[in-house]
């Protein structure tokens, strides 16, 4: 287990994105606020990660959001940010000892930066009632703050972008990690965006069956390229897919953080998780004594952000089209999971004129009709 006091400079592109707000928040009202107040600058923040915070993917994006929120509120990240890395989600004893160490060092808030910590943190909240536990998740527990982003909004836009770029072909690809609801949502949303641009678009999916494996991710990208696919999305944490695309004359969407620097000849843009506004709100309300331990944040808009377009690869006209579609999504003019919507078996998921519920979007156990290679 590693413990660090970190001050990390956020990349220019990410920092720009993090300045924007998010829409669509929802907070539970079933728990009373703590009532205790503290100068926000004096808060001690703990964060727990399954990986290192410079992994180039999920952990880095989450950490950068926490750092940005701290900096916006004047919290000294050199002294008041406690970062715990490589804490395996399945190692209950390690998670418990990590939380104990953070509490002993004065943590006011402990962020569980991966969904796998949820159950154990919900149990530990009873042992440490004066600490706010904030956990990435989907409104399952009533004694911890949970937060999630409508990532499907960004994935939809990237599928649309790839289909616009893929002139003359209907075939797109997607490199997926684990067969899990959030990953299926990313695949489906990318495919729906592609179909919005091109009704004949098909998305071939290959699976790593791992959250982080450079060799397999690279092999999967090469598999798609060998099939003649030139544009692809991804839901993975390493830069292996972008780098493999660059080496083989293909193009892709980065994921978690802005990956353009890893493969400037291949990355069109990146889907980035803009956690900072959520974290800032949690920190401020904790300091004010108004945080509710059962609060649930489910944010869209600029929280499901796109990094700046790669101007060397994406024509201005296509950039404009993506931005215009983004506004239609935010205004509600375009419902990503609106009907009629069918799965890959031809069954109707959503009738014409209706929209899929948040609960069903979060718990996706299907693949939409233009996905090839879904696991079902």
Tab-separated table of C-alpha atoms in Angstrom:
chain	number	residue	atom	x	y	z
A	1	UNK	CA	0.000	0.000	0.000
A	2	UNK	CA	1.281	3.456	-0.875
A	3	UNK	CA	0.386	6.708	0.808
A	4	UNK	CA	1.183	9.990	-0.891
A	5	UNK	CA	0.532	13.688	-0.446
A	6	UNK	CA	0.205	14.800	-4.023
A	7	UNK	CA	-0.030	17.990	-5.985
A	8	UNK	CA	-0.597	17.138	-9.630
A	9	UNK	CA	-0.835	19.578	-12.489
A	10	UNK	CA	-3.920	18.830	-14.554
A	11	UNK	CA	-3.358	18.740	-18.291
A	12	UNK	CA	-4.359	21.872	-20.142
A	13	UNK	CA	-7.222	20.216	-21.979
A	14	UNK	CA	-8.615	18.573	-18.875
A	15	UNK	CA	-8.320	21.739	-16.840
A	16	UNK	CA	-10.317	23.624	-19.446
A	17	UNK	CA	-13.039	21.009	-19.404
A	18	UNK	CA	-13.195	20.909	-15.631
A	19	UNK	CA	-14.039	24.585	-15.397
A	20	UNK	CA	-17.463	23.881	-16.895
A	21	UNK	CA	-20.479	22.909	-14.818
A	22	UNK	CA	-22.724	19.859	-15.094
A	23	UNK	CA	-26.450	19.428	-15.347
A	24	UNK	CA	-28.995	16.937	-14.184
A	25	UNK	CA	-28.012	16.477	-10.533
A	26	UNK	CA	-30.242	14.541	-8.210
A	27	UNK	CA	-29.865	14.308	-4.455
A	28	UNK	CA	-31.690	12.074	-2.008
A	29	UNK	CA	-33.510	13.793	0.830
A	30	UNK	CA	-33.844	10.768	3.124
A	31	UNK	CA	-30.958	11.621	5.456
A	32	UNK	CA	-30.349	14.640	7.611
A	33	UNK	CA	-27.401	16.926	7.014
A	34	UNK	CA	-24.516	16.677	9.461
A	35	UNK	CA	-24.931	20.235	10.801
A	36	UNK	CA	-21.254	20.558	11.705
A	37	UNK	CA	-19.322	23.312	9.956
A	38	UNK	CA	-15.674	23.791	9.075
A	39	UNK	CA	-13.654	26.153	6.928
A	40	UNK	CA	-13.550	24.390	3.574
A	41	UNK	CA	-9.829	25.155	3.277
A	42	UNK	CA	-9.222	23.056	6.388
A	43	UNK	CA	-10.864	19.904	5.062
A	44	UNK	CA	-8.678	16.815	4.845
A	45	UNK	CA	-9.531	14.732	1.803
A	46	UNK	CA	-8.769	11.032	1.427
A	47	UNK	CA	-8.955	9.132	-1.861
A	48	UNK	CA	-8.671	5.386	-2.456
A	49	UNK	CA	-7.676	3.962	-5.859
A	50	UNK	CA	-7.339	0.434	-7.200
A	51	UNK	CA	-4.501	1.577	-9.476
A	52	UNK	CA	-1.843	4.280	-9.485
A	53	UNK	CA	-3.052	7.816	-10.143
A	54	UNK	CA	-0.776	8.181	-13.146
A	55	UNK	CA	-2.262	5.178	-14.957
A	56	UNK	CA	-3.274	7.323	-17.935
A	57	UNK	CA	-6.887	6.279	-17.498
A	58	UNK	CA	-9.654	5.882	-14.919
A	59	UNK	CA	-7.655	6.497	-11.736
A	60	UNK	CA	-5.874	9.478	-13.239
A	61	UNK	CA	-9.145	11.037	-14.364
A	62	UNK	CA	-10.702	10.568	-10.942
A	63	UNK	CA	-7.627	11.930	-9.163
A	64	UNK	CA	-7.383	14.956	-11.428
A	65	UNK	CA	-11.022	15.758	-10.610
A	66	UNK	CA	-10.276	15.667	-6.883
A	67	UNK	CA	-7.163	17.803	-7.293
A	68	UNK	CA	-9.042	20.387	-9.356
A	69	UNK	CA	-11.893	20.548	-6.826
A	70	UNK	CA	-9.391	21.045	-3.994
A	71	UNK	CA	-7.579	23.778	-5.870
A	72	UNK	CA	-10.831	25.572	-6.702
A	73	UNK	CA	-11.764	25.600	-3.003
A	74	UNK	CA	-8.322	26.569	-1.720
A	75	UNK	CA	-7.564	23.188	-0.128
A	76	UNK	CA	-3.804	22.611	0.004
A	77	UNK	CA	-3.154	19.387	-1.899
A	78	UNK	CA	0.361	19.182	-0.452
A	79	UNK	CA	-0.906	18.802	3.105
A	80	UNK	CA	-4.631	18.048	3.016
A	81	UNK	CA	-4.949	15.475	0.238
A	82	UNK	CA	-4.166	11.891	1.213
A	83	UNK	CA	-3.878	9.568	-1.783
A	84	UNK	CA	-3.951	5.798	-1.358
A	85	UNK	CA	-2.969	3.810	-4.434
A	86	UNK	CA	-3.134	0.156	-5.469
A	87	UNK	CA	-5.801	-0.775	-2.943
A	88	UNK	CA	-7.400	-3.922	-4.347
A	89	UNK	CA	-11.190	-3.718	-4.244
A	90	UNK	CA	-11.546	-7.386	-3.349
A	91	UNK	CA	-9.082	-7.180	-0.422
A	92	UNK	CA	-11.458	-6.259	2.401
A	93	UNK	CA	-8.762	-6.224	5.073
A	94	UNK	CA	-6.599	-3.872	3.014
A	95	UNK	CA	-9.506	-1.503	2.370
A	96	UNK	CA	-10.376	-1.495	6.082
A	97	UNK	CA	-6.793	-0.735	7.143
A	98	UNK	CA	-6.570	1.975	4.467
A	99	UNK	CA	-9.708	3.676	5.753
A	100	UNK	CA	-8.428	3.410	9.327
A	101	UNK	CA	-5.171	5.082	8.296
A	102	UNK	CA	-7.007	7.887	6.513
A	103	UNK	CA	-9.252	8.474	9.530
A	104	UNK	CA	-6.230	8.479	11.853
A	105	UNK	CA	-4.712	11.172	9.642
A	106	UNK	CA	-7.783	13.380	10.000
A	107	UNK	CA	-9.747	12.700	6.815
A	108	UNK	CA	-13.096	14.519	6.760
A	109	UNK	CA	-14.129	12.950	3.429
A	110	UNK	CA	-13.010	9.648	1.955
A	111	UNK	CA	-13.602	9.140	-1.756
A	112	UNK	CA	-13.920	5.562	-3.001
A	113	UNK	CA	-12.733	6.010	-6.555
A	114	UNK	CA	-14.018	2.746	-7.981
A	115	UNK	CA	-17.375	1.006	-7.699
A	116	UNK	CA	-15.869	-2.045	-6.021
A	117	UNK	CA	-15.380	-0.238	-2.699
A	118	UNK	CA	-19.061	0.513	-2.186
A	119	UNK	CA	-20.123	-2.354	0.069
A	120	UNK	CA	-17.195	-2.141	2.470
A	121	UNK	CA	-17.362	1.676	2.710
A	122	UNK	CA	-21.082	1.506	3.479
A	123	UNK	CA	-20.253	-0.849	6.345
A	124	UNK	CA	-17.369	1.285	7.599
A	125	UNK	CA	-19.526	4.424	7.685
A	126	UNK	CA	-21.214	3.031	10.778
A	127	UNK	CA	-17.815	2.660	12.444
A	128	UNK	CA	-16.747	6.189	11.502
A	129	UNK	CA	-19.967	8.257	11.589
A	130	UNK	CA	-18.103	11.588	11.625
A	131	UNK	CA	-16.497	10.900	8.249
A	132	UNK	CA	-18.294	11.470	4.944
A	133	UNK	CA	-17.824	8.511	2.599
A	134	UNK	CA	-18.331	9.384	-1.069
A	135	UNK	CA	-18.388	6.510	-3.509
A	136	UNK	CA	-18.558	6.169	-7.282
A	137	UNK	CA	-21.798	4.261	-7.811
A	138	UNK	CA	-25.464	4.313	-8.697
A	139	UNK	CA	-27.635	5.210	-5.693
A	140	UNK	CA	-27.611	1.819	-4.000
A	141	UNK	CA	-26.701	2.651	-0.392
A	142	UNK	CA	-28.479	5.044	1.954
A	143	UNK	CA	-25.540	5.905	4.223
A	144	UNK	CA	-22.872	7.042	1.764
A	145	UNK	CA	-22.759	9.766	-0.862
A	146	UNK	CA	-22.820	8.223	-4.344
A	147	UNK	CA	-21.838	9.891	-7.582
A	148	UNK	CA	-22.053	8.950	-11.248
A	149	UNK	CA	-21.896	10.667	-14.629
A	150	UNK	CA	-24.149	10.184	-17.638
A	151	UNK	CA	-21.193	9.009	-19.659
A	152	UNK	CA	-23.458	7.800	-22.431
A	153	UNK	CA	-23.877	11.394	-23.578
A	154	UNK	CA	-20.175	11.663	-24.428
A	155	UNK	CA	-20.027	8.163	-25.921
A	156	UNK	CA	-22.961	9.001	-28.200
A	157	UNK	CA	-21.141	12.056	-29.527
A	158	UNK	CA	-17.931	10.115	-30.157
A	159	UNK	CA	-19.812	7.439	-32.117
A	160	UNK	CA	-21.373	10.206	-34.184
A	161	UNK	CA	-17.938	11.735	-34.779
A	162	UNK	CA	-16.387	8.447	-35.906
A	163	UNK	CA	-19.242	7.730	-38.306
A	164	UNK	CA	-18.928	11.202	-39.844
A	165	UNK	CA	-15.195	10.678	-40.283
A	166	UNK	CA	-15.695	7.176	-41.708
A	167	UNK	CA	-16.942	8.362	-45.075
A	168	UNK	CA	-17.427	5.559	-47.579
A	169	UNK	CA	-17.697	2.766	-45.029
A	170	UNK	CA	-20.379	1.536	-42.629
A	171	UNK	CA	-17.965	-0.483	-40.461
A	172	UNK	CA	-16.719	0.880	-37.138
A	173	UNK	CA	-15.042	-0.827	-34.199
A	174	UNK	CA	-15.031	-0.707	-30.418
A	175	UNK	CA	-12.415	-2.028	-27.983
A	176	UNK	CA	-14.240	-2.940	-24.767
A	177	UNK	CA	-12.871	-3.955	-21.386
A	178	UNK	CA	-15.209	-6.035	-19.178
A	179	UNK	CA	-18.692	-7.302	-19.970
A	180	UNK	CA	-20.323	-5.097	-17.352
A	181	UNK	CA	-23.307	-2.724	-17.426
A	182	UNK	CA	-21.300	0.489	-17.654
A	183	UNK	CA	-19.184	-0.928	-20.489
A	184	UNK	CA	-22.242	-2.178	-22.353
A	185	UNK	CA	-23.650	1.330	-22.000
A	186	UNK	CA	-20.507	2.797	-23.548
A	187	UNK	CA	-20.669	0.338	-26.464
A	188	UNK	CA	-24.374	0.916	-27.084
A	189	UNK	CA	-24.153	4.682	-26.823
A	190	UNK	CA	-21.239	4.809	-29.264
A	191	UNK	CA	-23.233	2.594	-31.650
A	192	UNK	CA	-26.340	4.774	-31.343
A	193	UNK	CA	-24.266	7.866	-32.098
A	194	UNK	CA	-22.809	6.169	-35.146
A	195	UNK	CA	-26.300	5.213	-36.320
A	196	UNK	CA	-27.494	8.798	-35.836
A	197	UNK	CA	-24.855	9.877	-38.371
A	198	UNK	CA	-25.215	6.859	-40.650
A	199	UNK	CA	-28.326	4.621	-40.399
A	200	UNK	CA	-26.310	1.750	-41.881
A	201	UNK	CA	-23.420	1.969	-39.417
A	202	UNK	CA	-22.343	-1.265	-37.699
A	203	UNK	CA	-20.047	-1.467	-34.682
A	204	UNK	CA	-17.836	-4.539	-34.266
A	205	UNK	CA	-16.873	-5.090	-30.608
A	206	UNK	CA	-13.823	-6.947	-29.304
A	207	UNK	CA	-13.382	-7.692	-25.606
A	208	UNK	CA	-10.314	-7.557	-23.367
A	209	UNK	CA	-12.080	-9.194	-20.402
A	210	UNK	CA	-9.859	-7.000	-18.245
A	211	UNK	CA	-10.004	-3.452	-16.936
A	212	UNK	CA	-6.353	-2.836	-17.810
A	213	UNK	CA	-4.178	-4.994	-20.082
A	214	UNK	CA	-1.933	-3.255	-22.577
A	215	UNK	CA	-1.111	-6.373	-24.594
A	216	UNK	CA	-4.710	-7.530	-25.038
A	217	UNK	CA	-5.981	-4.022	-25.749
A	218	UNK	CA	-3.315	-3.602	-28.418
A	219	UNK	CA	-4.141	-7.012	-29.918
A	220	UNK	CA	-7.841	-6.137	-30.004
A	221	UNK	CA	-7.208	-2.891	-31.828
A	222	UNK	CA	-5.034	-4.755	-34.349
A	223	UNK	CA	-7.787	-7.349	-34.818
A	224	UNK	CA	-10.233	-4.610	-35.798
A	225	UNK	CA	-7.702	-2.941	-38.070
A	226	UNK	CA	-6.985	-6.267	-39.803
A	227	UNK	CA	-10.725	-6.515	-40.519
A	228	UNK	CA	-10.446	-3.259	-42.442
A	229	UNK	CA	-11.880	-1.041	-39.696
A	230	UNK	CA	-10.301	2.387	-39.668
A	231	UNK	CA	-12.256	4.203	-36.911
A	232	UNK	CA	-13.015	2.875	-33.438
A	233	UNK	CA	-14.154	3.782	-29.959
A	234	UNK	CA	-12.849	2.324	-26.729
A	235	UNK	CA	-13.656	1.796	-23.070
A	236	UNK	CA	-10.227	1.102	-21.609
A	237	UNK	CA	-7.665	2.810	-19.406
A	238	UNK	CA	-4.342	2.351	-21.165
A	239	UNK	CA	-3.020	4.196	-24.242
A	240	UNK	CA	-2.481	0.864	-26.033
A	241	UNK	CA	-5.444	1.223	-28.401
A	242	UNK	CA	-4.539	4.761	-29.561
A	243	UNK	CA	-0.888	3.829	-30.004
A	244	UNK	CA	-1.758	0.702	-32.000
A	245	UNK	CA	-4.066	2.767	-34.187
A	246	UNK	CA	-1.337	5.313	-34.817
A	247	UNK	CA	1.136	2.584	-35.770
A	248	UNK	CA	-1.332	1.110	-38.258
A	249	UNK	CA	-2.944	4.143	-39.877
A	250	UNK	CA	-6.228	3.930	-37.973
A	251	UNK	CA	-8.045	6.429	-35.748
A	252	UNK	CA	-9.825	6.248	-32.416
A	253	UNK	CA	-11.416	7.991	-29.466
A	254	UNK	CA	-9.397	8.275	-26.254
A	255	UNK	CA	-11.064	7.396	-22.972
A	256	UNK	CA	-11.041	8.568	-19.328
A	257	UNK	CA	-8.500	11.348	-19.933
A	258	UNK	CA	-7.297	13.279	-22.971
A	259	UNK	CA	-5.094	10.746	-24.796
A	260	UNK	CA	-4.061	12.895	-27.742
A	261	UNK	CA	-0.505	13.246	-26.443
A	262	UNK	CA	-0.155	9.450	-26.397
A	263	UNK	CA	-1.030	9.141	-30.084
A	264	UNK	CA	-1.423	12.532	-31.789
A	265	UNK	CA	-1.692	10.871	-35.187
A	266	UNK	CA	-4.681	8.747	-34.174
A	267	UNK	CA	-6.779	10.307	-31.392
A	268	UNK	CA	-9.657	12.379	-32.789
A	269	UNK	CA	-10.803	13.480	-29.329
A	270	UNK	CA	-11.259	11.751	-25.975
A	271	UNK	CA	-14.169	11.097	-23.697
A	272	UNK	CA	-13.138	12.474	-20.286
A	273	UNK	CA	-14.863	12.110	-16.937
A	274	UNK	CA	-15.274	15.634	-15.552
A	275	UNK	CA	-15.685	14.779	-11.854
A	276	UNK	CA	-14.488	18.116	-10.465
A	277	UNK	CA	-17.857	19.927	-10.137
A	278	UNK	CA	-19.351	16.970	-8.268
A	279	UNK	CA	-16.384	16.693	-5.909
A	280	UNK	CA	-16.359	20.423	-5.312
A	281	UNK	CA	-20.022	20.369	-4.326
A	282	UNK	CA	-19.478	17.437	-1.953
A	283	UNK	CA	-16.521	19.181	-0.315
A	284	UNK	CA	-18.290	22.519	0.062
A	285	UNK	CA	-21.440	20.985	1.531
A	286	UNK	CA	-19.367	18.915	3.931
A	287	UNK	CA	-17.681	22.077	5.140
A	288	UNK	CA	-21.041	23.873	5.414
A	289	UNK	CA	-22.609	20.997	7.334
A	290	UNK	CA	-25.316	20.586	4.693
A	291	UNK	CA	-24.163	17.362	3.068
A	292	UNK	CA	-26.630	14.469	3.247
A	293	UNK	CA	-24.971	11.103	3.635
A	294	UNK	CA	-27.438	9.532	1.218
A	295	UNK	CA	-26.941	12.195	-1.459
A	296	UNK	CA	-26.912	10.870	-4.998
A	297	UNK	CA	-25.256	12.743	-7.856
A	298	UNK	CA	-26.110	11.654	-11.403
A	299	UNK	CA	-24.705	14.311	-13.708
A	300	UNK	CA	-24.656	14.912	-17.434
A	301	UNK	CA	-23.766	17.902	-19.562
A	302	UNK	CA	-20.145	18.987	-19.259
A	303	UNK	CA	-19.442	16.224	-16.739
A	304	UNK	CA	-19.566	13.816	-19.708
A	305	UNK	CA	-17.000	15.940	-21.499
A	306	UNK	CA	-15.067	15.704	-24.719
A	307	UNK	CA	-11.460	16.840	-24.857
A	308	UNK	CA	-10.611	19.402	-27.546
A	309	UNK	CA	-10.791	18.008	-31.057
A	310	UNK	CA	-7.525	17.096	-32.713
A	311	UNK	CA	-7.455	19.936	-35.227
A	312	UNK	CA	-4.967	18.088	-37.428
A	313	UNK	CA	-7.387	15.185	-37.890
A	314	UNK	CA	-10.954	16.466	-37.499
A	315	UNK	CA	-12.201	19.002	-40.080
A	316	UNK	CA	-13.856	22.131	-38.723
A	317	UNK	CA	-17.170	21.273	-40.379
A	318	UNK	CA	-17.333	17.942	-38.563
A	319	UNK	CA	-16.351	19.597	-35.287
A	320	UNK	CA	-19.266	21.970	-35.790
A	321	UNK	CA	-21.686	19.100	-36.456
A	322	UNK	CA	-20.658	17.356	-33.246
A	323	UNK	CA	-21.068	20.544	-31.242
A	324	UNK	CA	-24.519	21.099	-32.736
A	325	UNK	CA	-25.585	17.575	-31.802
A	326	UNK	CA	-24.247	18.101	-28.295
A	327	UNK	CA	-26.552	21.101	-27.867
A	328	UNK	CA	-29.512	19.044	-29.082
A	329	UNK	CA	-28.720	16.344	-26.524
A	330	UNK	CA	-28.393	18.865	-23.696
A	331	UNK	CA	-31.654	20.582	-24.653
A	332	UNK	CA	-33.517	17.280	-24.826
A	333	UNK	CA	-34.244	17.635	-28.539
A	334	UNK	CA	-32.335	14.389	-29.122
A	335	UNK	CA	-33.048	11.542	-26.693
A	336	UNK	CA	-30.173	9.079	-26.954
A	337	UNK	CA	-32.230	6.179	-25.643
A	338	UNK	CA	-35.470	7.251	-27.290
A	339	UNK	CA	-37.685	4.868	-29.251
A	340	UNK	CA	-38.163	3.086	-31.373
A	341	UNK	CA	-35.091	1.249	-30.167
A	342	UNK	CA	-34.323	-2.421	-30.824
A	343	UNK	CA	-31.723	-4.825	-29.476
A	344	UNK	CA	-29.436	-7.007	-31.583
A	345	UNK	CA	-32.058	-9.746	-31.590
A	346	UNK	CA	-34.617	-7.484	-33.232
A	347	UNK	CA	-36.680	-7.098	-30.068
A	348	UNK	CA	-38.139	-3.687	-29.246
A	349	UNK	CA	-36.537	-2.169	-26.156
A	350	UNK	CA	-38.261	1.215	-26.321
A	351	UNK	CA	-41.442	1.977	-28.208
A	352	UNK	CA	-41.656	4.932	-30.580
A	353	UNK	CA	-42.260	8.157	-28.700
A	354	UNK	CA	-40.970	6.797	-25.394
A	355	UNK	CA	-37.605	7.176	-23.637
A	356	UNK	CA	-35.739	4.555	-21.635
A	357	UNK	CA	-35.642	5.172	-17.865
A	358	UNK	CA	-32.451	6.080	-16.011
A	359	UNK	CA	-32.676	2.772	-14.144
A	360	UNK	CA	-32.686	0.752	-17.372
A	361	UNK	CA	-29.899	2.837	-18.907
A	362	UNK	CA	-27.728	2.221	-15.845
A	363	UNK	CA	-28.421	-1.515	-15.751
A	364	UNK	CA	-28.011	-2.355	-19.434
A	365	UNK	CA	-28.066	-6.087	-20.125
A	366	UNK	CA	-28.554	-5.766	-23.886
A	367	UNK	CA	-26.823	-4.600	-27.040
A	368	UNK	CA	-28.509	-2.374	-29.590
A	369	UNK	CA	-29.263	-3.660	-33.071
A	370	UNK	CA	-26.188	-2.285	-34.853
A	371	UNK	CA	-23.675	-3.864	-32.438
A	372	UNK	CA	-21.811	-6.965	-33.650
A	373	UNK	CA	-19.966	-9.139	-31.138
A	374	UNK	CA	-21.914	-8.254	-28.008
A	375	UNK	CA	-21.820	-10.842	-25.231
A	376	UNK	CA	-25.351	-12.068	-24.692
